[in-house]
XYZ file of C-alpha atoms in Angstrom:
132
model
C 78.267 -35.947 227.009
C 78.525 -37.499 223.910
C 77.604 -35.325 221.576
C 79.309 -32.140 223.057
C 82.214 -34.299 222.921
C 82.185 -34.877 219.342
C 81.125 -30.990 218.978
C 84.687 -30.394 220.311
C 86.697 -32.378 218.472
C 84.922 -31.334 214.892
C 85.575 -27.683 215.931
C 88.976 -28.432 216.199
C 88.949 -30.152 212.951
C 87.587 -27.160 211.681
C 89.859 -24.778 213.513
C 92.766 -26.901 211.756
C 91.458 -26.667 208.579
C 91.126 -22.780 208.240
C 94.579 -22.524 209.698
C 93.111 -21.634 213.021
C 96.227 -24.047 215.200
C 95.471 -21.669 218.604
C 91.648 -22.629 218.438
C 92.832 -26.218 217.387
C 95.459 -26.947 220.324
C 92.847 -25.271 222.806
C 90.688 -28.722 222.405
C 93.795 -30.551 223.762
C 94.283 -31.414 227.163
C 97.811 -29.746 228.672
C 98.660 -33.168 229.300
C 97.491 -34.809 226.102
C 98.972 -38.118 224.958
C 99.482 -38.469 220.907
C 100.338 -41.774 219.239
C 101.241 -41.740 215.402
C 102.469 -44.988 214.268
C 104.965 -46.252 212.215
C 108.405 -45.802 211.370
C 108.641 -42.839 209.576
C 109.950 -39.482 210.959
C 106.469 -38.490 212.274
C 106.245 -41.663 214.191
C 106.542 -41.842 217.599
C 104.106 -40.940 220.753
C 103.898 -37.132 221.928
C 103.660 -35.629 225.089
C 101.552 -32.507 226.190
C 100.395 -29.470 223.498
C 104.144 -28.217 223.341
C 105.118 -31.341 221.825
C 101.575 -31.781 219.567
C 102.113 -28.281 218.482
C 105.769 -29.206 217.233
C 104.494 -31.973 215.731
C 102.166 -30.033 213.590
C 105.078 -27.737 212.929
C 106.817 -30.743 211.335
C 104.624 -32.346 208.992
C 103.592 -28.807 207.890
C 107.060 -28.202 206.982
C 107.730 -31.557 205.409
C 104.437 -31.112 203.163
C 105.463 -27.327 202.463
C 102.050 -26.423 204.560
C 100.108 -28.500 201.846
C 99.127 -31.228 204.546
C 95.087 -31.150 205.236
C 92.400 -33.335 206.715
C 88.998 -33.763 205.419
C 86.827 -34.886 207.953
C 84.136 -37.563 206.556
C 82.251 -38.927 209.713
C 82.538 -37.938 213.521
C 81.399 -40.704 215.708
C 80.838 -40.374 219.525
C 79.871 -42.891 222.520
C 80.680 -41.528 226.376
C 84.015 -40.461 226.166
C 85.197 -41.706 222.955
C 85.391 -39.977 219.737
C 86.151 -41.540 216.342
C 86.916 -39.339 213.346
C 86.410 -41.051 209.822
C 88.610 -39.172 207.685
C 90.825 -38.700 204.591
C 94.613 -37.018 205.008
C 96.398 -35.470 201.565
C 99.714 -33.847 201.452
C 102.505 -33.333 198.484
C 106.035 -33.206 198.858
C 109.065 -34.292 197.062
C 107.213 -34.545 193.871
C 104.430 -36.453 194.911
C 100.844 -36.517 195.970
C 99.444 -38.064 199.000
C 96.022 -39.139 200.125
C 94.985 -42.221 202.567
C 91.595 -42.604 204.577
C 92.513 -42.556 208.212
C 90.459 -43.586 211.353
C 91.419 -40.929 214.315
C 90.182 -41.983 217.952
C 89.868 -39.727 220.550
C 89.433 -39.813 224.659
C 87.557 -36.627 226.002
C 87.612 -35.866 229.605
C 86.305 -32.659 231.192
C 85.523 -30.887 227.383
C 89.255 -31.600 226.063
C 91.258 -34.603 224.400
C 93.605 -36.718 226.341
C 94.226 -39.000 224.147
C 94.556 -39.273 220.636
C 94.867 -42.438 218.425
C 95.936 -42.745 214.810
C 95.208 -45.240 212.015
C 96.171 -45.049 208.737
C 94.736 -47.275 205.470
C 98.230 -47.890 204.329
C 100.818 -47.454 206.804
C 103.630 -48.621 204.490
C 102.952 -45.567 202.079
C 102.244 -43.174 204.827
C 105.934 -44.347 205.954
C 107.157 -43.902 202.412
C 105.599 -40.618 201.413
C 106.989 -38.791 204.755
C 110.613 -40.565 204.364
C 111.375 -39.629 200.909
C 114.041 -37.238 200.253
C 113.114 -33.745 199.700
């Protein structure tokens, strides 16, 4: 279970990354719950694909659709799935880039739950704040 866990979660990674956000949301759970910390204008806990999908929509539009994720390492035990990885975005001038550790719950082949760490949460808060 493992492992075909961590299969879906790196193809949705990679769905993400070629701009693929149908084949992306489709490894979400209708119901998933997604937590971004912080206090910057991303931050706050979102309910269910609509609201994941607006999310998106948002930091897309704050980065001017520069926003991407490299994917480094995908770990997986039972249900859990951890994504080593590094973010990168510009906007307002400047560039962005912080490693990030992503944790996932899988039930039933999609994600439930979705956990996000950041290596400098203080910039992160900065970089999405600043004026356009």
């Amino acid at each position: 279970a493992a492992e075909a866990n961590a299969a879906r979660i790196a193809s949705g990674y990679d769905a993400f990354s070629r701009g693929d956000i149908d084949a992306a949301m489709a490894a979400f759970a209708e119901n998933v719950l997604w937590h971004v910390p912080g206090r910057g204008p991303l931050s706050r806990d979102y309910h269910g694909r609509a609201d994941v999908l607006g999310f998106f929509k948002h930091f897309m539009e704050l980065s001017d659709g520069t926003f991407q994720v490299t994917v480094d390492k995908v770990l997986a035990k039972d249900d859990v799935v951890v994504v080593l990885c590094t973010e990168r975005a510009r906007r307002a001038g400047r560039s962005w880039s912080s490693p990030q550790v992503h944790v996932w719950t899988v039930k039933d082949g999609h994600a439930t739950v979705f956990w996000q760490y950041q290596g400098d949460q203080q910039a992160e808060d900065e970089f999405w704040s600043a004026p356009k």
